[in-house]
Coordinates of C-alpha atoms in Angstrom, one line a residue:
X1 CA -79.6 -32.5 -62.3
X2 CA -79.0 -32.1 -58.5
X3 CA -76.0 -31.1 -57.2
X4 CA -75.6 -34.7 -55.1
X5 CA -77.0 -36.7 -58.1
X6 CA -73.9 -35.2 -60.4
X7 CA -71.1 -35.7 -58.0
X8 CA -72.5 -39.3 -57.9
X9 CA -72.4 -40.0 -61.5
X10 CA -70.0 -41.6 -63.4
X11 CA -70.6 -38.8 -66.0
X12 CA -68.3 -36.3 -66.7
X13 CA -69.5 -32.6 -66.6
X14 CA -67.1 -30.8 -69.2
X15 CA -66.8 -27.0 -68.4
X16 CA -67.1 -25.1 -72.2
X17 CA -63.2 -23.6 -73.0
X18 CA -64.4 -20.0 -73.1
X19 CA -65.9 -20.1 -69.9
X20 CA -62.5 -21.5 -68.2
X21 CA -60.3 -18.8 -70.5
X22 CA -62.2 -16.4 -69.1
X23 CA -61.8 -18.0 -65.3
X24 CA -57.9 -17.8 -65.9
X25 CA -57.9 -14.3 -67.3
X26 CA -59.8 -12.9 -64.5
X27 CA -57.4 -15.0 -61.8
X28 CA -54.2 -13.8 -64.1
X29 CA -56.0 -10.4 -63.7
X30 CA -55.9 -11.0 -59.7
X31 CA -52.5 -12.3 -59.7
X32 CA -51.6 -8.7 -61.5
X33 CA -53.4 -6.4 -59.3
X34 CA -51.2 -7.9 -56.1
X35 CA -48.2 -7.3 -57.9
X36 CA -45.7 -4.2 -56.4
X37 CA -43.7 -2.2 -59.0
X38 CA -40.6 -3.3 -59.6
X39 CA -37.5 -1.2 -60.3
X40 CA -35.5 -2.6 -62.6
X41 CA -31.6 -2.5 -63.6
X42 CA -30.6 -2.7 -67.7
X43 CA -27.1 -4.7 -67.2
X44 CA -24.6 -6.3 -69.4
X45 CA -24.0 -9.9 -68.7
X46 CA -21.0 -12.2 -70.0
X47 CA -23.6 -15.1 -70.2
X48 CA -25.0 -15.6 -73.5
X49 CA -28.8 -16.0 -73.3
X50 CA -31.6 -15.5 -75.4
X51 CA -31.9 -12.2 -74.6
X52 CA -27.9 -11.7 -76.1
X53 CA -25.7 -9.9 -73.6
X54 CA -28.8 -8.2 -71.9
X55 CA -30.3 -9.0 -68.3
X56 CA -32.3 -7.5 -65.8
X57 CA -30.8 -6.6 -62.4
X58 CA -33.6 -5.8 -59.2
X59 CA -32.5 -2.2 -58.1
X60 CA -33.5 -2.4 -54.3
X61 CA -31.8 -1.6 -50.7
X62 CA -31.3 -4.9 -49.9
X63 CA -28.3 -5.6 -53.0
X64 CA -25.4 -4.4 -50.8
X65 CA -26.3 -7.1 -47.6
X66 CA -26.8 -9.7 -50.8
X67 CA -24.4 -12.0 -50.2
X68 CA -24.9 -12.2 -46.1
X69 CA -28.4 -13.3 -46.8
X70 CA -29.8 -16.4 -45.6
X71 CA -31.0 -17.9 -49.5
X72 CA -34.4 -18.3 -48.5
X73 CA -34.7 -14.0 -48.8
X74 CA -32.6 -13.9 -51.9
X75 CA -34.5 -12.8 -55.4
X76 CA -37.8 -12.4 -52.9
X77 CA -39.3 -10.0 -55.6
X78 CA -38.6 -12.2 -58.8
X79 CA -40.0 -15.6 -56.3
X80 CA -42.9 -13.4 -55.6
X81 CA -44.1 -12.8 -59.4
X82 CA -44.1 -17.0 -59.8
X83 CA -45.6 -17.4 -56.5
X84 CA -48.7 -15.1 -58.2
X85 CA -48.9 -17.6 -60.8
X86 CA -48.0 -20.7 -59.5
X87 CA -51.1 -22.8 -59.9
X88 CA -51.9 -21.2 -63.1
X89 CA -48.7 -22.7 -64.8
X90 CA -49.2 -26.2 -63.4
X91 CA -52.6 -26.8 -65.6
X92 CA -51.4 -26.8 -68.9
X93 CA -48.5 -24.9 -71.6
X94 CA -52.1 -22.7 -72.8
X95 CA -52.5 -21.2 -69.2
X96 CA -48.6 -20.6 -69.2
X97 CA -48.9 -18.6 -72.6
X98 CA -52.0 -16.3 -71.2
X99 CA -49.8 -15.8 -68.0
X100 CA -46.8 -14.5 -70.5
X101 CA -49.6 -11.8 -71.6
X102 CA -49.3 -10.2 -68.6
X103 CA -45.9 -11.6 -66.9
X104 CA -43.3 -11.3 -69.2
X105 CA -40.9 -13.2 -69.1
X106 CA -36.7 -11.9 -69.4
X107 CA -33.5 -12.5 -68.2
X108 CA -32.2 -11.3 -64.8
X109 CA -29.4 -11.6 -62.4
X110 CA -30.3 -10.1 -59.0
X111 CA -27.1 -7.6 -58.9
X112 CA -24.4 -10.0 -56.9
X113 CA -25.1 -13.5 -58.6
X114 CA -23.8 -15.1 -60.9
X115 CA -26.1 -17.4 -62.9
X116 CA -29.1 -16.3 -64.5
X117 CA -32.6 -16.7 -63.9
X118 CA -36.0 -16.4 -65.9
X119 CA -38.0 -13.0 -64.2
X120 CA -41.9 -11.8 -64.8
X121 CA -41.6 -8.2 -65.9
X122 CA -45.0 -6.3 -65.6
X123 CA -45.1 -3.5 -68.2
X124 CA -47.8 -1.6 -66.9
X125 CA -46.1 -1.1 -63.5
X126 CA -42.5 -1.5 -63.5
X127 CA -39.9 1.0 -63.9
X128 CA -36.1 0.9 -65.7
X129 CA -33.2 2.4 -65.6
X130 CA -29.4 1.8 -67.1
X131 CA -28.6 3.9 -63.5
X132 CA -28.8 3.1 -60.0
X133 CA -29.1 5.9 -57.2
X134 CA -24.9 5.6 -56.6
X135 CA -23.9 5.8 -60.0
X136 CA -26.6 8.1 -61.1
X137 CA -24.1 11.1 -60.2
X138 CA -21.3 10.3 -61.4
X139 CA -19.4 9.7 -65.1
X140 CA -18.2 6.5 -66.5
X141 CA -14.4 8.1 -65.4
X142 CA -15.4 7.9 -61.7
X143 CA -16.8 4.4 -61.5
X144 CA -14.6 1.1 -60.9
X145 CA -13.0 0.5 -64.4
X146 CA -14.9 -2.6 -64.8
X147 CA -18.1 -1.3 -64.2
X148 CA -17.4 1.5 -66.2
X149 CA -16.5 -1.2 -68.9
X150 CA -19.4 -3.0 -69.0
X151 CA -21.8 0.5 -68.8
X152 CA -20.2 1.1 -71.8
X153 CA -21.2 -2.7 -73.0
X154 CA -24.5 -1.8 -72.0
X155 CA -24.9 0.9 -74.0
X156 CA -23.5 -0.6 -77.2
X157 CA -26.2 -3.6 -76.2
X158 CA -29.0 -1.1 -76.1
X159 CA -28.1 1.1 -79.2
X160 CA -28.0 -2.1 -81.0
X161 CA -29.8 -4.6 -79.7
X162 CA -30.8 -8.3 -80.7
X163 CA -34.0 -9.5 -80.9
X164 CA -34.4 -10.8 -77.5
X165 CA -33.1 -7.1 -76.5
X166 CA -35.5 -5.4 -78.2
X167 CA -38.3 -7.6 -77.2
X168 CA -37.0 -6.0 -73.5
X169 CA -36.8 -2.8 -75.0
X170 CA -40.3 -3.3 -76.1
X171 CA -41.7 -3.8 -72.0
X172 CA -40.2 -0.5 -71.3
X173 CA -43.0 2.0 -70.3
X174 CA -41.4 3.3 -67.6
X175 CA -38.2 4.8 -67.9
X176 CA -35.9 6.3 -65.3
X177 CA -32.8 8.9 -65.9
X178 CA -30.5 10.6 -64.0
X179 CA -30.4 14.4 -64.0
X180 CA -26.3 14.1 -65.1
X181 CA -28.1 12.0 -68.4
X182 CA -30.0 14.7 -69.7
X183 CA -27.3 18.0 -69.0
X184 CA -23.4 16.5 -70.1
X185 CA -23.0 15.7 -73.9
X186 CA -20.6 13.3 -73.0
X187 CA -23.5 11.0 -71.8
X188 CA -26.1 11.9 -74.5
X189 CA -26.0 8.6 -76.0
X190 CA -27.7 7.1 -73.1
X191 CA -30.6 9.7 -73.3
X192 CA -31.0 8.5 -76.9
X193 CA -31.8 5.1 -75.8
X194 CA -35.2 6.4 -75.2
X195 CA -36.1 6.3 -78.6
X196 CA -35.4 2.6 -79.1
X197 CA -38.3 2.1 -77.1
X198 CA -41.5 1.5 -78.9
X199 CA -43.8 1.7 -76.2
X200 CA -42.3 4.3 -73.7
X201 CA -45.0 6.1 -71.9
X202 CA -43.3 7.7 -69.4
X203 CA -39.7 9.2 -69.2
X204 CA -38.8 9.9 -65.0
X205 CA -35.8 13.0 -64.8
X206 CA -34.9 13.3 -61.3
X207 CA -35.0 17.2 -60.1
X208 CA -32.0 17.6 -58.7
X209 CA -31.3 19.8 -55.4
X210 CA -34.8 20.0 -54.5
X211 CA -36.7 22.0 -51.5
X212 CA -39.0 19.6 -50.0
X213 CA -40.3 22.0 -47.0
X214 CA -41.4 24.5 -49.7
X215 CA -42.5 21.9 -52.2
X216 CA -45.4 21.2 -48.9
X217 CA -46.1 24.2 -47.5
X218 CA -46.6 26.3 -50.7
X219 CA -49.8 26.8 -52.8
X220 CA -49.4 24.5 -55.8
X221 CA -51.3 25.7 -58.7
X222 CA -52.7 23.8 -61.6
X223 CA -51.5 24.6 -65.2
X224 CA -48.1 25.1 -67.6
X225 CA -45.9 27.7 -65.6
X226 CA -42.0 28.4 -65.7
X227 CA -40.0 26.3 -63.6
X228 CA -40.4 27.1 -60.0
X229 CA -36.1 28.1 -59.1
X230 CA -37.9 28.6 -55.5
X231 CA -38.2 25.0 -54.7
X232 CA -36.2 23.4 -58.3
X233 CA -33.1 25.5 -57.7
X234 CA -31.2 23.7 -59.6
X235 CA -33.2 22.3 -62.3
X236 CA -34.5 25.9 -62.8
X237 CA -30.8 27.2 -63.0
X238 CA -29.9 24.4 -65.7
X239 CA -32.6 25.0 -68.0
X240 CA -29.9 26.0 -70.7
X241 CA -27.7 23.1 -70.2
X242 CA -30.7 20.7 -71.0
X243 CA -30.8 22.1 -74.8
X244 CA -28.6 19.4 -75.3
X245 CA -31.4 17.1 -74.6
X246 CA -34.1 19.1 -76.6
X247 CA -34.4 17.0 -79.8
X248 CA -34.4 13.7 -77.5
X249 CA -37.4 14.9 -75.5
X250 CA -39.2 16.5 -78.5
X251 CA -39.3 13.7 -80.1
X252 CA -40.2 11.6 -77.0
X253 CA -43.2 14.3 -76.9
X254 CA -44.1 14.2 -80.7
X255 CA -45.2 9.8 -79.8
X256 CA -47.0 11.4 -76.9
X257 CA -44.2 9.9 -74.0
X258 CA -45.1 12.5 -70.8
X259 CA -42.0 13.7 -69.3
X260 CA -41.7 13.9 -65.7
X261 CA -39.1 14.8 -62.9
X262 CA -39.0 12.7 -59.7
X263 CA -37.6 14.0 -56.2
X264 CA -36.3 10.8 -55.3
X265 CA -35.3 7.7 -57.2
X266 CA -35.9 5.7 -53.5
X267 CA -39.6 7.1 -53.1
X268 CA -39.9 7.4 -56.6
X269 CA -42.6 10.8 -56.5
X270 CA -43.4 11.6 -59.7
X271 CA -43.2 16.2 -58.6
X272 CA -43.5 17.7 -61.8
X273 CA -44.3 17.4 -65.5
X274 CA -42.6 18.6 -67.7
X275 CA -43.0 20.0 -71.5
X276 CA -40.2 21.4 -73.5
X277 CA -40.6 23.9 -76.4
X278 CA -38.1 25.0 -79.1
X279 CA -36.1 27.4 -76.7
X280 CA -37.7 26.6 -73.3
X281 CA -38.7 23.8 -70.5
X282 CA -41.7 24.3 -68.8
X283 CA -43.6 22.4 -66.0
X284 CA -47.1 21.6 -64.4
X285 CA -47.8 20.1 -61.0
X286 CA -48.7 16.7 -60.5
X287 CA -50.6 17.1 -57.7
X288 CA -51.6 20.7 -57.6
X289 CA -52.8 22.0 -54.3
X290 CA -54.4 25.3 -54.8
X291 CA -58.1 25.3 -53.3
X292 CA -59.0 28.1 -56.4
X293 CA -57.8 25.7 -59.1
X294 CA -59.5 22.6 -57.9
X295 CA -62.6 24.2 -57.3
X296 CA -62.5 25.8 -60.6
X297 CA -60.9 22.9 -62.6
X298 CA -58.7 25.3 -64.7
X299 CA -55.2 27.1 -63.8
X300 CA -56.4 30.6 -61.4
X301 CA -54.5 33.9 -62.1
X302 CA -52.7 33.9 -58.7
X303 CA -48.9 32.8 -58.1
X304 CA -47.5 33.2 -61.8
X305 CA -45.1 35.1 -59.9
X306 CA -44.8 33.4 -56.6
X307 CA -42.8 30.5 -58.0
X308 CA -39.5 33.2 -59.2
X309 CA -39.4 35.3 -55.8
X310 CA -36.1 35.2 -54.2
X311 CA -36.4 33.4 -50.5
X312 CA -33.4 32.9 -48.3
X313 CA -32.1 29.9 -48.3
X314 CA -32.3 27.3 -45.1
X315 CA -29.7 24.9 -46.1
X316 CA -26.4 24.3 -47.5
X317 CA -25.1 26.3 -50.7
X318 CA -24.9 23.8 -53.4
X319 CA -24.8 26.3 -56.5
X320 CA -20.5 26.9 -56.6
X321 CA -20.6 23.3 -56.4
X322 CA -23.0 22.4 -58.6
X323 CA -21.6 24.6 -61.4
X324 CA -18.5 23.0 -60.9
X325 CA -19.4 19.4 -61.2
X326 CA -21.6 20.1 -64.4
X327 CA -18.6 22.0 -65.9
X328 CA -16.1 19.3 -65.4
X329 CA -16.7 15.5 -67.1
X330 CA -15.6 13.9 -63.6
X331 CA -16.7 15.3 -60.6
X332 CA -13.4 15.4 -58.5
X333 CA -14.9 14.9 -54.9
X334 CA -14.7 11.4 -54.3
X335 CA -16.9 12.1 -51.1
X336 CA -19.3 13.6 -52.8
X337 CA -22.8 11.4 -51.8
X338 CA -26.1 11.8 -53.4
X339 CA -27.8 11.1 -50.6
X340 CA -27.3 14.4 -49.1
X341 CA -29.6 16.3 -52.3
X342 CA -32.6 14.6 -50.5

């Protein structure tokens, strides 16, 4: 029948359900693909939801000028996850539930509110963390006592969740940790949420006192190798402290979870792999460089060594420091900013 001829009749053309299923699965596939990663915050809430005591906080540089701004910009990325699906969840409760495959759904608080709100969590993308980049140096001792209370809520929550807190659990495929996580026994319990995690893929370990000149202008060859103490100073110098973390990252390795060690939690740059033995930690480049290893596809002979050579060093002198704040529990400069490592 002409086109003209069917708008005209009083006939209505019905469209068959698996052709419109597969309409809204490739416009909930659009809606995905225009998505940004989200970073977000583990936190304990007081509010009772059905998620128990756990909520989602958005980790982003806008939480300290919160309160000073206008409500319009206020939760922008959890309002821009609905906005993706908007017309999607006006056409019936079915297109709702194949939007929930994708988005799904948890509670959150953006850091400085109060009341809680419903958020889209994308597994595939987004990244988590019980740690934000202030706290992510320091102990429970040298937070304000009641945020040190409730990161020790939080923890409880995790190690024994709910079901509504495992089903969070569950989105994790992303996972962030701090450096301090993985080296003081004091805070091993929080490395050992990991394995509550079902489907962790990725575990991010931030590097430490990194060299970012050398990390560019240096050949980067492909394959295992030791850890480079040229431009990892300090992550190659710690290498025995992480046996603490061993069994937690073996394991993480045995259900195929890749380990990786970030230069900064703001940029998020995924550096280095990592792969830990029985006695050792080695890493591989995520983006090697080296013209000789790309060309060939396999690891080239050269720079085994180059990675270990003594250079002099440009900047400050972080290792009597260093040593000192992984000795102590509490590191006892209350000055002391994390900024400055990158």
């Amino acid at each position: 029948m002409p086109l003209q001829q069917t708008l005209k009749s009083e006939t209505q053309v019905l469209v068959p359900n698996d052709i419109l299923l597969l309409i809204f699965d490739i416009l909930i596939d659009e809606a995905v693909e225009s998505q940004e990663p989200i970073a977000w915050l583990l936190l304990y809430g007081d509010v009772e939801t059905w998620t128990g005591r756990l909520s989602l906080g958005v980790a982003s540089e806008e939480d300290a000028q919160h309160k000073q701004m206008e409500p319009r910009y206020r939760n922008k990325a959890l309002r821009q996850r609905f906005r993706a699906t908007g017309l999607l969840r006006q056409v019936s409760k079915a297109t709702c539930h194949l939007i929930h495959r994708k988005f799904r759904p948890a509670t959150a608080f953006y850091l400085l509110d109060d009341k809680p709100v419903t958020a889209l969590v994308l597994p595939d993308i987004d990244l988590f963390a019980t740690t934000h980049l202030p706290y992510a140096w320091n102990t429970f001792k040298s937070l304000e006592p009641e945020v040190a209370a409730d990161d020790k809520r939080l923890i409880l929550t995790l190690h024994n969740p709910r079901s509504g807190a495992q089903a969070v659990l569950d989105y994790i495929q992303h996972y962030h940790v701090s450096l301090l996580d993985c080296t003081d026994p004091a805070r091993h319990d929080r490395l050992a949420i990991t394995l509550k995690m079902t489907n962790l893929k990725e575990l991010w370990i931030e590097c430490g006192w990194m060299w970012w000149q050398r990390y560019t202008r240096r050949t980067r060859h492909a394959g295992i190798r030791r850890i480079s103490s040229v431009i990892f100073s300090h992550l190659h110098k710690l290498r025995p402290v992480y046996r603490e973390a061993y069994p937690v990252f073996r394991q993480l390795q045995k259900r195929g979870v890749k380990l990786y060690c970030i230069g900064n939690w703001l940029v998020k740059l995924k550096v280095i792999q990592i792969f830990v033995t029985k006695d050792d930690t080695q890493m591989q480049w995520v983006e090697p460089n080296c013209p000789e290893c790309l060309t060939a596809g396999s690891p080239c002979d050269a720079g085994q060594d180059a990675d270990v050579e003594s250079e002099p060093d440009s900047g400050p002198d972080w290792d009597s420091d260093w040593d000192l704040y992984y000795q102590s529990p509490v590191s006892d400069d209350a000055n002391w900013d994390a900024q400055e490592l990158f």
